[in-house]
Amino acid sequence: MDIKKHRTLFLLGGIFIVLVLIYLALSSHQRGADESDAGEGSQIQVCDLGDLSSFQFTDQSTGTGMSFVKEDGTWYVADDRDIPLAQTYIDAMENTYASLTATRQIDDPDSLSDYGLESPSYTVQATDTEGNTTTFSIGDAAKEDYYLTVDGAQSPVYTVSSSAVSVLQYDMDTLVKKDTMPSIGSGNLLTAEITENGQTTTYSSDDEEQSDTISTIAGGYGAMALTDLASYHATAEELTSFGLDEASRTTVKLTYQESSGSSDSDSGDDSGDSDSLTYTLYLGSDSGDGTRYVQVQDSDLVYLVSSDVLNNLLGTGNSTEE
């Protein structure tokens, strides 16, 4: 009888241990599920703010940031609405944070400092059309994602796609809407008029003796990039300091044949001939670092362009269009 009792107790003890192990396994699995991916192809909705009226972010490592406001569907720099913005970039910021999704939700996180959220890398503020502001704090990287909290909450902690950070990593030069450049090459450049110090020199593709110069000018134009900005909307004083005031600047007026099937009506002035268009640039002084100041006619933007490239544009270089 004693032996039977011992066997029964032993059996019950074994069953109890198995049940404990099953419980611990299930608990561990559940905790893992709470902090695991929401499932292949699925996302966790962090917020749904609708349309935004303002958006700003700060890079805490540098103390720099940007602030934008939206009016009548158009985004502007909050403190300088004369800067022309390429709307696509700001739209991407709005689309990301107005309806932010996460790949994980950690409901019982450790200390925020463990996720880099006590001193976040980025702070983002998104304000909806009702004036409600939501603040996002972005911490350390979590493999391909980043940790994030909302409105300073201790929990939950989310992990969000790296796109939530990459949409913030643009400088103002990238966000500014640049002037367009029509397609001009030696095959469709008709004439180039260069005016400097009150004197105008005209080069024509019809003049065989000037064909090399026309190719050099076309090559200089083709190598030119309007990307590096010196001013987003130059004042009269700045234009003078850049050598771009009317008395100092060099004017380059290119008349070209419009490419078949394309339209460059926004890129230059209509010459009055339905078969040709003109594109006018102003060249200023040397900036001191191997570039010169350049402005497109009727634009407030001022660019920095390689002096060597501009020498070719002026027909004084020794390169030809490839």
XYZ file of C-alpha atoms in Angstrom:
322
model
C 0.000 0.000 0.000
C 2.800 2.376 0.833
C 4.423 1.519 -2.464
C 1.194 2.363 -4.304
C 0.926 5.661 -2.494
C 4.493 6.527 -3.423
C 3.825 5.617 -7.039
C 0.688 7.772 -7.068
C 2.506 10.723 -5.505
C 5.383 10.296 -7.918
C 2.984 10.180 -10.851
C 1.116 13.267 -9.671
C 4.393 15.071 -9.122
C 5.491 14.234 -12.655
C 2.193 15.468 -14.071
C 2.537 18.683 -12.045
C 6.055 19.271 -13.367
C 4.899 18.698 -16.955
C 2.038 21.137 -16.470
C 4.423 23.747 -15.046
C 6.746 23.316 -18.001
C 3.846 23.650 -20.441
C 2.696 26.804 -18.649
C 6.162 28.322 -18.771
C 6.503 27.465 -22.447
C 3.137 28.998 -23.284
C 3.951 32.113 -21.255
C 7.277 32.488 -22.993
C 5.634 32.006 -26.371
C 3.008 34.617 -25.541
C 5.646 37.149 -24.466
C 7.497 36.457 -27.679
C 4.292 36.950 -29.617
C 3.689 40.273 -27.885
C 7.108 41.493 -29.045
C 7.272 39.668 -32.349
C 6.405 40.725 -35.846
C 2.721 41.301 -36.390
C 2.875 38.647 -39.057
C 4.229 38.494 -42.571
C 2.736 41.307 -44.622
C 0.827 42.750 -41.662
C 1.399 45.981 -39.739
C 0.425 47.457 -36.401
C -1.369 50.784 -36.683
C 0.337 53.332 -34.441
C -1.833 56.330 -35.341
C -4.239 57.672 -37.939
C -4.115 61.465 -37.879
C -5.749 62.270 -41.201
C -4.541 65.355 -43.075
C -1.845 67.426 -41.424
C -1.632 71.196 -41.110
C 1.978 71.319 -39.922
C 4.944 69.015 -39.583
C 8.283 69.532 -37.909
C 11.216 67.428 -36.809
C 14.475 67.882 -34.951
C 17.673 65.902 -35.319
C 18.664 65.794 -31.671
C 22.270 64.861 -32.442
C 22.851 68.147 -34.272
C 20.091 70.276 -32.784
C 18.890 71.118 -36.288
C 15.497 70.565 -37.798
C 12.845 71.776 -40.187
C 9.304 73.037 -39.808
C 6.608 73.094 -42.478
C 3.017 74.302 -42.711
C 0.365 73.356 -45.242
C -2.153 75.782 -46.700
C -4.658 74.975 -49.448
C -2.908 71.700 -50.106
C 0.582 73.199 -50.516
C 3.500 72.801 -48.119
C 5.674 75.789 -47.175
C 8.724 76.325 -45.000
C 7.136 77.677 -41.804
C 9.381 80.715 -41.406
C 10.102 81.428 -45.093
C 7.224 80.795 -47.447
C 9.073 82.223 -50.425
C 11.259 79.122 -50.653
C 9.831 76.900 -53.409
C 9.475 73.352 -52.076
C 9.388 70.120 -54.021
C 6.104 68.846 -52.581
C 6.906 65.160 -53.070
C 9.373 65.055 -50.173
C 7.057 66.729 -47.657
C 4.129 64.620 -48.837
C 6.230 61.542 -48.038
C 6.814 62.832 -44.505
C 3.084 63.459 -44.044
C 2.067 60.085 -45.481
C 4.540 58.285 -43.212
C 3.598 59.921 -39.905
C -0.089 60.729 -40.389
C -0.764 57.011 -40.718
C 2.245 55.457 -39.020
C 2.501 51.678 -38.798
C 4.859 49.521 -36.762
C 6.411 46.116 -37.261
C 6.378 45.312 -33.503
C 4.645 46.517 -30.365
C 6.362 45.931 -27.022
C 3.727 46.300 -24.306
C 6.028 45.637 -21.368
C 9.271 47.337 -22.374
C 12.442 47.770 -20.364
C 13.706 51.235 -19.476
C 13.395 53.717 -22.338
C 17.150 54.256 -22.153
C 17.590 50.659 -23.305
C 15.986 51.638 -26.599
C 17.714 55.001 -27.027
C 14.413 56.724 -26.259
C 15.426 58.594 -23.126
C 17.533 60.834 -25.378
C 15.956 60.171 -28.796
C 17.769 60.642 -32.093
C 14.793 62.420 -33.669
C 11.709 64.163 -32.356
C 8.812 64.576 -34.772
C 5.673 66.659 -34.251
C 2.677 66.231 -36.529
C -0.349 68.522 -36.139
C -3.671 67.610 -37.718
C -6.221 70.007 -39.181
C -7.997 70.214 -35.806
C -4.844 71.526 -34.140
C -4.006 68.312 -32.278
C -0.267 67.625 -32.096
C 1.230 64.139 -31.837
C 4.882 63.781 -30.857
C 7.020 60.857 -31.986
C 10.388 60.024 -30.429
C 12.797 57.853 -32.411
C 15.581 55.956 -30.673
C 18.147 53.327 -31.540
C 18.164 51.066 -34.546
C 16.646 47.617 -34.100
C 18.254 45.671 -36.941
C 16.514 47.185 -39.988
C 13.959 49.084 -37.878
C 13.995 51.808 -35.206
C 12.452 52.047 -31.746
C 9.735 54.672 -31.334
C 7.331 55.977 -28.712
C 4.360 58.320 -29.025
C 3.753 61.409 -26.895
C 6.465 60.494 -24.405
C 4.661 57.374 -23.206
C 6.720 54.777 -21.314
C 4.838 52.047 -23.152
C 4.206 50.663 -25.571
C 7.487 50.874 -27.461
C 7.204 50.249 -31.182
C 9.655 49.310 -33.870
C 9.046 51.072 -37.156
C 10.518 50.720 -40.599
C 13.713 52.605 -41.421
C 11.639 54.664 -43.881
C 10.344 56.612 -40.855
C 13.899 57.923 -40.476
C 14.964 58.106 -44.120
C 12.117 60.529 -44.974
C 13.689 62.966 -42.494
C 17.213 62.778 -43.844
C 17.106 65.528 -46.450
C 18.807 68.902 -46.411
C 17.062 72.048 -47.606
C 18.925 72.047 -50.921
C 17.283 68.704 -51.708
C 13.818 69.855 -50.656
C 13.878 73.024 -52.773
C 12.162 72.812 -56.148
C 14.896 73.548 -58.678
C 14.544 75.316 -61.984
C 14.066 72.991 -64.932
C 16.621 72.754 -67.706
C 15.445 72.050 -71.255
C 17.203 69.436 -73.346
C 19.807 71.271 -75.418
C 22.714 69.693 -77.279
C 24.837 70.395 -80.316
C 22.155 68.758 -82.454
C 19.432 71.277 -81.569
C 21.333 74.373 -80.397
C 20.699 77.065 -82.997
C 22.452 80.126 -81.582
C 24.203 81.250 -78.427
C 24.290 84.944 -77.552
C 26.780 85.878 -74.848
C 26.626 89.400 -73.456
C 29.394 90.615 -71.184
C 30.365 94.191 -70.300
C 27.772 95.483 -72.733
C 29.202 93.531 -75.677
C 27.252 90.685 -77.338
C 28.870 87.841 -79.234
C 26.641 85.507 -81.242
C 27.550 81.982 -82.269
C 25.415 80.178 -84.839
C 25.133 76.530 -85.812
C 24.690 77.703 -89.414
C 28.254 79.022 -89.447
C 30.600 76.123 -90.181
C 33.541 78.053 -88.779
C 31.768 78.221 -85.430
C 30.737 74.559 -85.261
C 33.474 73.675 -82.747
C 32.466 76.574 -80.505
C 28.797 75.587 -80.713
C 29.782 72.036 -79.683
C 31.816 73.391 -76.769
C 28.914 75.566 -75.619
C 26.473 72.649 -75.917
C 28.901 70.415 -74.023
C 29.224 72.984 -71.234
C 25.458 73.247 -70.988
C 25.081 69.460 -70.940
C 27.590 69.174 -68.086
C 25.911 71.881 -66.027
C 23.808 70.857 -63.022
C 21.519 73.207 -61.116
C 21.702 71.434 -57.768
C 23.961 73.330 -55.340
C 22.214 76.426 -54.048
C 23.744 79.665 -52.773
C 20.407 81.395 -52.107
C 16.786 80.308 -52.099
C 15.457 83.756 -53.010
C 18.218 86.264 -53.535
C 17.667 89.870 -52.495
C 18.974 92.802 -54.516
C 21.885 93.075 -52.101
C 22.745 89.403 -52.513
C 22.556 89.647 -56.296
C 25.059 92.477 -56.195
C 27.396 90.520 -53.913
C 27.086 87.518 -56.271
C 27.906 89.639 -59.318
C 24.419 88.943 -60.654
C 23.068 92.478 -60.721
C 22.214 93.724 -64.202
C 25.362 95.834 -64.513
C 27.755 93.017 -63.572
C 26.333 89.727 -64.802
C 27.136 87.840 -67.981
C 24.056 86.810 -69.966
C 23.924 83.565 -71.935
C 20.906 83.267 -74.226
C 20.524 79.911 -75.940
C 18.099 79.511 -78.832
C 17.332 75.906 -79.551
C 15.079 73.658 -81.595
C 12.478 72.000 -79.458
C 12.883 68.235 -79.374
C 10.149 66.322 -81.131
C 7.373 65.258 -78.764
C 8.649 67.363 -75.855
C 7.615 70.687 -74.400
C 10.010 73.123 -72.756
C 7.558 75.975 -72.419
C 8.269 76.208 -68.680
C 12.029 76.221 -69.141
C 12.640 79.303 -71.229
C 11.118 82.227 -73.029
C 9.080 81.792 -76.162
C 11.207 83.292 -78.926
C 8.201 84.088 -81.069
C 9.108 81.312 -83.524
C 6.926 78.267 -83.036
C 9.874 76.040 -84.024
C 12.395 77.451 -81.547
C 12.652 78.418 -77.890
C 15.140 80.376 -75.819
C 16.687 79.685 -72.438
C 18.520 82.456 -70.618
C 21.068 82.188 -67.836
C 22.927 84.823 -65.848
C 26.493 84.146 -64.738
C 27.911 85.995 -61.766
C 31.267 86.257 -60.044
C 33.615 83.547 -58.838
C 32.640 82.199 -55.415
C 36.227 81.459 -54.459
C 35.931 77.658 -54.441
C 36.066 76.839 -58.142
C 32.442 77.729 -58.813
C 30.499 80.739 -60.073
C 27.084 82.042 -59.152
C 24.371 81.257 -61.698
C 20.741 82.329 -61.992
C 18.003 81.353 -64.424
C 16.053 84.226 -65.900
C 12.888 85.018 -63.878
C 14.003 82.798 -60.980
C 14.920 83.841 -57.438
C 17.202 80.854 -56.906
C 20.967 81.243 -57.164
C 23.183 78.232 -57.845
C 26.868 77.366 -57.651
C 28.226 75.818 -60.854
C 31.747 74.678 -61.735
C 33.787 77.462 -63.339
C 35.309 74.949 -65.775
C 31.862 73.917 -66.965
C 30.851 77.551 -67.376
C 33.987 78.291 -69.381
C 32.764 75.737 -71.887
C 29.282 77.252 -71.800
C 30.876 80.564 -72.717
C 32.750 78.908 -75.597
C 36.134 79.616 -74.024
C 36.880 76.074 -72.850
C 38.597 73.388 -74.867
C 36.083 70.586 -74.303
C 33.427 69.492 -76.708
C 30.171 67.670 -76.135
C 30.576 63.936 -75.919
